[in-house]
């Protein structure tokens, strides 16, 4: 078998799709003779016509395209359904990273039935009702943040907003209200929105939070997810 065939077999066994994080676990690379199997898998998927990209870090077999789109509720040529999937996909990745770090993970009530791959977000998040860590008027803002991480003291340690198509200003306004907490504040979006983020946060109204808000692009987030998963897997082994 070619190396490509091992990847195809693993993806078929996973339902016709896989994240790179899943492929790194599923593909039998024992006889490949390479010190960087993850890089080899990535190259195989990106360079061969048997695969197609759904989103950063998530690929599928072309022969399973209809079945995979149905699983993820991505309707043919529907930009709205693809945008909804993309948003919840990255919410799920953020929650998974938090879970690996043994943190409490929260997603808003209105998003709990949305999908991260074939799971509902409520099956990924570990905090199902937000902790009452502050005054009610500020808590109302926190409840709408896309993904929140909590430490062992049930205090927020990171707030993440996924900005696929929505207005970045809305997220920055939330962060402005939450700025007094000792936490990370992150906007997650495509690389193409970085300039827009820079332009908006340079406005004088956001001066108090300019130095504490980070921009994380999708590809960087996915790489972080893969790296954290490798560390977790090595601990188990």
mmCIF file of C-alpha atoms in Angstrom:
data_model
loop_
_atom_site.group_PDB
_atom_site.id
_atom_site.type_symbol
_atom_site.label_atom_id
_atom_site.label_comp_id
_atom_site.label_asym_id
_atom_site.label_seq_id
_atom_site.Cartn_x
_atom_site.Cartn_y
_atom_site.Cartn_z
ATOM 1 C CA UNK A 1 0.000 0.000 0.000
ATOM 2 C CA UNK A 2 1.060 3.575 -0.671
ATOM 3 C CA UNK A 3 1.146 6.033 2.207
ATOM 4 C CA UNK A 4 -1.852 7.727 0.605
ATOM 5 C CA UNK A 5 -3.829 4.482 0.859
ATOM 6 C CA UNK A 6 -3.288 4.322 4.618
ATOM 7 C CA UNK A 7 -4.731 7.822 4.952
ATOM 8 C CA UNK A 8 -7.708 6.952 2.725
ATOM 9 C CA UNK A 9 -8.410 3.805 4.775
ATOM 10 C CA UNK A 10 -8.288 5.746 8.044
ATOM 11 C CA UNK A 11 -10.600 8.431 6.706
ATOM 12 C CA UNK A 12 -13.084 5.845 5.441
ATOM 13 C CA UNK A 13 -13.085 4.160 8.849
ATOM 14 C CA UNK A 14 -13.870 7.546 10.408
ATOM 15 C CA UNK A 15 -16.935 8.091 8.247
ATOM 16 C CA UNK A 16 -15.304 9.654 5.204
ATOM 17 C CA UNK A 17 -13.765 12.683 6.920
ATOM 18 C CA UNK A 18 -11.213 13.519 9.617
ATOM 19 C CA UNK A 19 -9.377 16.351 11.290
ATOM 20 C CA UNK A 20 -5.587 16.241 11.198
ATOM 21 C CA UNK A 21 -5.750 15.625 14.933
ATOM 22 C CA UNK A 22 -7.851 12.486 14.258
ATOM 23 C CA UNK A 23 -5.652 11.317 11.386
ATOM 24 C CA UNK A 24 -2.542 11.548 13.542
ATOM 25 C CA UNK A 25 -4.172 8.971 15.830
ATOM 26 C CA UNK A 26 -5.871 6.797 13.206
ATOM 27 C CA UNK A 27 -3.265 6.372 10.464
ATOM 28 C CA UNK A 28 -0.846 3.478 10.939
ATOM 29 C CA UNK A 29 2.519 5.099 10.181
ATOM 30 C CA UNK A 30 4.634 2.417 11.850
ATOM 31 C CA UNK A 31 6.333 1.275 8.625
ATOM 32 C CA UNK A 32 6.656 4.673 6.924
ATOM 33 C CA UNK A 33 10.229 5.318 8.010
ATOM 34 C CA UNK A 34 9.670 9.009 8.703
ATOM 35 C CA UNK A 35 10.323 11.043 11.836
ATOM 36 C CA UNK A 36 7.525 13.479 10.922
ATOM 37 C CA UNK A 37 4.429 11.367 10.115
ATOM 38 C CA UNK A 38 2.031 14.244 10.937
ATOM 39 C CA UNK A 39 3.694 16.440 8.314
ATOM 40 C CA UNK A 40 3.552 13.576 5.807
ATOM 41 C CA UNK A 41 -0.166 13.042 6.447
ATOM 42 C CA UNK A 42 -0.819 16.763 6.000
ATOM 43 C CA UNK A 43 1.076 16.808 2.719
ATOM 44 C CA UNK A 44 -0.768 13.718 1.411
ATOM 45 C CA UNK A 45 -4.186 15.191 2.144
ATOM 46 C CA UNK A 46 -3.359 18.598 0.692
ATOM 47 C CA UNK A 47 -1.750 17.362 -2.525
ATOM 48 C CA UNK A 48 -3.956 14.459 -3.644
ATOM 49 C CA UNK A 49 -7.209 14.777 -5.570
ATOM 50 C CA UNK A 50 -8.971 12.112 -3.499
ATOM 51 C CA UNK A 51 -9.435 14.641 -0.665
ATOM 52 C CA UNK A 52 -11.207 17.967 -0.318
ATOM 53 C CA UNK A 53 -10.986 20.657 2.356
ATOM 54 C CA UNK A 54 -14.073 21.497 4.401
ATOM 55 C CA UNK A 55 -12.418 23.914 6.796
ATOM 56 C CA UNK A 56 -8.978 24.547 8.266
ATOM 57 C CA UNK A 57 -7.721 21.234 9.655
ATOM 58 C CA UNK A 58 -10.788 19.307 8.458
ATOM 59 C CA UNK A 59 -10.719 17.231 5.270
ATOM 60 C CA UNK A 60 -12.898 14.595 3.640
ATOM 61 C CA UNK A 61 -12.837 12.052 0.815
ATOM 62 C CA UNK A 62 -14.458 13.240 -2.401
ATOM 63 C CA UNK A 63 -16.264 9.931 -2.695
ATOM 64 C CA UNK A 64 -18.016 10.739 0.628
ATOM 65 C CA UNK A 65 -18.754 14.399 -0.129
ATOM 66 C CA UNK A 66 -22.562 14.119 -0.097
ATOM 67 C CA UNK A 67 -22.646 11.951 3.021
ATOM 68 C CA UNK A 68 -20.251 14.215 4.938
ATOM 69 C CA UNK A 69 -22.123 17.387 4.029
ATOM 70 C CA UNK A 70 -25.331 15.740 5.220
ATOM 71 C CA UNK A 71 -23.733 14.771 8.548
ATOM 72 C CA UNK A 72 -22.575 18.341 9.106
ATOM 73 C CA UNK A 73 -25.849 19.860 7.858
ATOM 74 C CA UNK A 74 -24.025 21.707 5.104
ATOM 75 C CA UNK A 75 -26.559 22.190 2.349
ATOM 76 C CA UNK A 76 -25.404 22.177 -1.255
ATOM 77 C CA UNK A 77 -24.263 25.669 -2.310
ATOM 78 C CA UNK A 78 -25.728 27.172 0.869
ATOM 79 C CA UNK A 79 -23.327 29.778 2.223
ATOM 80 C CA UNK A 80 -25.460 30.202 5.339
ATOM 81 C CA UNK A 81 -25.219 26.527 6.363
ATOM 82 C CA UNK A 82 -21.455 26.479 5.721
ATOM 83 C CA UNK A 83 -21.002 29.638 7.804
ATOM 84 C CA UNK A 84 -23.020 28.142 10.669
ATOM 85 C CA UNK A 85 -20.967 24.942 10.568
ATOM 86 C CA UNK A 86 -17.689 26.882 10.445
ATOM 87 C CA UNK A 87 -18.641 28.984 13.465
ATOM 88 C CA UNK A 88 -19.599 26.015 15.635
ATOM 89 C CA UNK A 89 -16.607 23.986 14.375
ATOM 90 C CA UNK A 90 -14.178 26.531 15.790
ATOM 91 C CA UNK A 91 -16.230 26.932 18.961
ATOM 92 C CA UNK A 92 -15.816 23.190 19.426
ATOM 93 C CA UNK A 93 -12.063 23.282 18.820
ATOM 94 C CA UNK A 94 -11.669 26.029 21.432
ATOM 95 C CA UNK A 95 -13.718 24.004 23.907
ATOM 96 C CA UNK A 96 -11.682 20.859 23.162
ATOM 97 C CA UNK A 97 -8.403 22.689 23.813
ATOM 98 C CA UNK A 98 -9.826 23.876 27.130
ATOM 99 C CA UNK A 99 -10.885 20.334 27.980
ATOM 100 C CA UNK A 100 -7.385 19.019 27.240
ATOM 101 C CA UNK A 101 -6.057 21.637 29.668
ATOM 102 C CA UNK A 102 -8.500 20.384 32.322
ATOM 103 C CA UNK A 103 -10.419 23.680 32.337
ATOM 104 C CA UNK A 104 -14.169 24.145 32.526
ATOM 105 C CA UNK A 105 -15.590 24.983 29.092
ATOM 106 C CA UNK A 106 -18.802 26.875 28.369
ATOM 107 C CA UNK A 107 -20.778 27.720 25.223
ATOM 108 C CA UNK A 108 -23.952 29.850 25.155
ATOM 109 C CA UNK A 109 -27.352 28.202 25.507
ATOM 110 C CA UNK A 110 -28.367 29.246 22.001
ATOM 111 C CA UNK A 111 -25.398 27.324 20.536
ATOM 112 C CA UNK A 112 -25.574 24.097 22.540
ATOM 113 C CA UNK A 113 -27.363 22.106 19.835
ATOM 114 C CA UNK A 114 -25.054 23.242 17.045
ATOM 115 C CA UNK A 115 -22.519 20.761 15.732
ATOM 116 C CA UNK A 116 -18.844 20.245 16.334
ATOM 117 C CA UNK A 117 -18.265 17.520 13.768
ATOM 118 C CA UNK A 118 -20.937 14.937 14.700
ATOM 119 C CA UNK A 119 -21.273 16.023 18.346
ATOM 120 C CA UNK A 120 -23.489 18.753 19.717
ATOM 121 C CA UNK A 121 -21.548 21.540 21.394
ATOM 122 C CA UNK A 122 -23.329 20.716 24.657
ATOM 123 C CA UNK A 123 -21.596 17.307 24.521
ATOM 124 C CA UNK A 124 -18.202 18.987 24.184
ATOM 125 C CA UNK A 125 -18.595 21.770 26.777
ATOM 126 C CA UNK A 126 -18.278 20.755 30.425
ATOM 127 C CA UNK A 127 -19.972 23.773 32.065
ATOM 128 C CA UNK A 128 -23.641 23.678 31.149
ATOM 129 C CA UNK A 129 -24.790 26.699 33.154
ATOM 130 C CA UNK A 130 -22.423 29.620 33.495
ATOM 131 C CA UNK A 131 -20.982 30.207 36.944
ATOM 132 C CA UNK A 132 -22.284 33.312 38.678
ATOM 133 C CA UNK A 133 -18.858 34.890 39.021
ATOM 134 C CA UNK A 134 -19.931 38.546 38.799
ATOM 135 C CA UNK A 135 -22.789 41.049 38.844
ATOM 136 C CA UNK A 136 -25.920 40.074 36.842
ATOM 137 C CA UNK A 137 -25.544 42.871 34.260
ATOM 138 C CA UNK A 138 -21.975 41.793 33.429
ATOM 139 C CA UNK A 139 -22.872 38.110 33.571
ATOM 140 C CA UNK A 140 -25.458 38.732 30.861
ATOM 141 C CA UNK A 141 -22.620 39.777 28.534
ATOM 142 C CA UNK A 142 -20.440 36.816 29.509
ATOM 143 C CA UNK A 143 -23.281 34.371 28.781
ATOM 144 C CA UNK A 144 -23.219 35.362 25.100
ATOM 145 C CA UNK A 145 -19.466 34.874 24.528
ATOM 146 C CA UNK A 146 -18.868 32.026 22.066
ATOM 147 C CA UNK A 147 -16.589 29.970 24.314
ATOM 148 C CA UNK A 148 -15.421 30.645 27.882
ATOM 149 C CA UNK A 149 -12.772 28.778 29.846
ATOM 150 C CA UNK A 150 -13.004 28.539 33.653
ATOM 151 C CA UNK A 151 -10.235 27.689 36.078
ATOM 152 C CA UNK A 152 -10.494 25.402 39.118
ATOM 153 C CA UNK A 153 -11.867 28.297 41.182
ATOM 154 C CA UNK A 154 -14.768 28.632 38.714
ATOM 155 C CA UNK A 155 -13.514 32.008 37.552
ATOM 156 C CA UNK A 156 -13.164 32.851 33.841
ATOM 157 C CA UNK A 157 -9.614 32.595 32.526
ATOM 158 C CA UNK A 158 -10.299 33.060 28.800
ATOM 159 C CA UNK A 159 -13.028 34.508 26.587
ATOM 160 C CA UNK A 160 -13.144 33.560 22.890
ATOM 161 C CA UNK A 161 -15.299 35.080 20.163
ATOM 162 C CA UNK A 162 -15.412 33.401 16.736
ATOM 163 C CA UNK A 163 -15.835 36.031 14.043
ATOM 164 C CA UNK A 164 -16.479 34.219 10.776
ATOM 165 C CA UNK A 165 -18.884 36.687 9.180
ATOM 166 C CA UNK A 166 -20.263 38.748 12.081
ATOM 167 C CA UNK A 167 -19.274 42.232 13.242
ATOM 168 C CA UNK A 168 -16.030 42.276 15.219
ATOM 169 C CA UNK A 169 -17.226 45.395 17.040
ATOM 170 C CA UNK A 170 -19.891 43.384 18.862
ATOM 171 C CA UNK A 171 -17.240 41.076 20.325
ATOM 172 C CA UNK A 172 -14.958 43.948 21.295
ATOM 173 C CA UNK A 173 -17.875 45.619 23.053
ATOM 174 C CA UNK A 174 -18.368 42.465 25.133
ATOM 175 C CA UNK A 175 -14.663 42.374 25.981
ATOM 176 C CA UNK A 176 -14.812 46.027 26.970
ATOM 177 C CA UNK A 177 -17.455 45.159 29.590
ATOM 178 C CA UNK A 178 -15.406 42.182 30.815
ATOM 179 C CA UNK A 179 -11.991 43.854 30.870
ATOM 180 C CA UNK A 180 -11.673 43.888 34.678
ATOM 181 C CA UNK A 181 -11.253 40.118 34.816
ATOM 182 C CA UNK A 182 -7.796 38.573 34.754
ATOM 183 C CA UNK A 183 -8.407 36.571 31.598
ATOM 184 C CA UNK A 184 -7.376 36.197 27.969
ATOM 185 C CA UNK A 185 -9.561 37.923 25.391
ATOM 186 C CA UNK A 186 -9.347 36.413 21.910
ATOM 187 C CA UNK A 187 -10.916 37.119 18.535
ATOM 188 C CA UNK A 188 -10.764 34.011 16.331
ATOM 189 C CA UNK A 189 -11.192 34.567 12.598
ATOM 190 C CA UNK A 190 -9.660 33.957 9.177
ATOM 191 C CA UNK A 191 -6.318 35.582 8.363
ATOM 192 C CA UNK A 192 -8.127 37.835 5.917
ATOM 193 C CA UNK A 193 -9.916 39.618 8.797
ATOM 194 C CA UNK A 194 -6.725 40.574 10.656
ATOM 195 C CA UNK A 195 -6.450 43.964 8.955
ATOM 196 C CA UNK A 196 -10.106 44.681 9.727
ATOM 197 C CA UNK A 197 -9.507 43.729 13.360
ATOM 198 C CA UNK A 198 -6.478 46.049 13.539
ATOM 199 C CA UNK A 199 -8.455 48.938 12.047
ATOM 200 C CA UNK A 200 -11.373 48.527 14.445
ATOM 201 C CA UNK A 201 -9.365 48.043 17.634
ATOM 202 C CA UNK A 202 -7.256 51.110 16.814
ATOM 203 C CA UNK A 203 -10.339 53.298 17.459
ATOM 204 C CA UNK A 204 -9.952 55.431 20.570
ATOM 205 C CA UNK A 205 -12.991 53.824 22.228
ATOM 206 C CA UNK A 206 -11.051 50.541 22.484
ATOM 207 C CA UNK A 207 -7.880 52.042 23.973
ATOM 208 C CA UNK A 208 -8.533 50.431 27.416
ATOM 209 C CA UNK A 209 -8.587 46.904 25.943
ATOM 210 C CA UNK A 210 -6.256 47.245 22.949
ATOM 211 C CA UNK A 211 -3.298 45.579 24.666
ATOM 212 C CA UNK A 212 -5.254 42.689 26.155
ATOM 213 C CA UNK A 213 -7.194 41.460 23.098
ATOM 214 C CA UNK A 214 -5.475 38.901 20.861
ATOM 215 C CA UNK A 215 -6.232 37.942 17.270
ATOM 216 C CA UNK A 216 -5.925 34.223 16.480
ATOM 217 C CA UNK A 217 -6.370 33.022 12.908
ATOM 218 C CA UNK A 218 -8.060 29.715 12.131
ATOM 219 C CA UNK A 219 -4.907 27.923 10.958
ATOM 220 C CA UNK A 220 -2.995 28.874 14.111
ATOM 221 C CA UNK A 221 -5.863 27.641 16.287
ATOM 222 C CA UNK A 222 -5.962 24.299 14.474
ATOM 223 C CA UNK A 223 -2.192 23.854 14.875
ATOM 224 C CA UNK A 224 -2.549 24.588 18.571
ATOM 225 C CA UNK A 225 -5.294 21.951 18.798
ATOM 226 C CA UNK A 226 -3.072 19.373 17.080
ATOM 227 C CA UNK A 227 -0.112 20.166 19.328
ATOM 228 C CA UNK A 228 -2.187 19.993 22.512
ATOM 229 C CA UNK A 229 -3.684 16.676 21.366
ATOM 230 C CA UNK A 230 -0.208 15.225 20.713
ATOM 231 C CA UNK A 231 0.919 16.212 24.202
ATOM 232 C CA UNK A 232 -2.202 14.642 25.714
ATOM 233 C CA UNK A 233 -1.725 11.454 23.691
ATOM 234 C CA UNK A 234 1.930 11.155 24.750
ATOM 235 C CA UNK A 235 0.873 11.423 28.404
ATOM 236 C CA UNK A 236 -1.624 8.583 27.941
ATOM 237 C CA UNK A 237 0.964 6.391 26.234
#
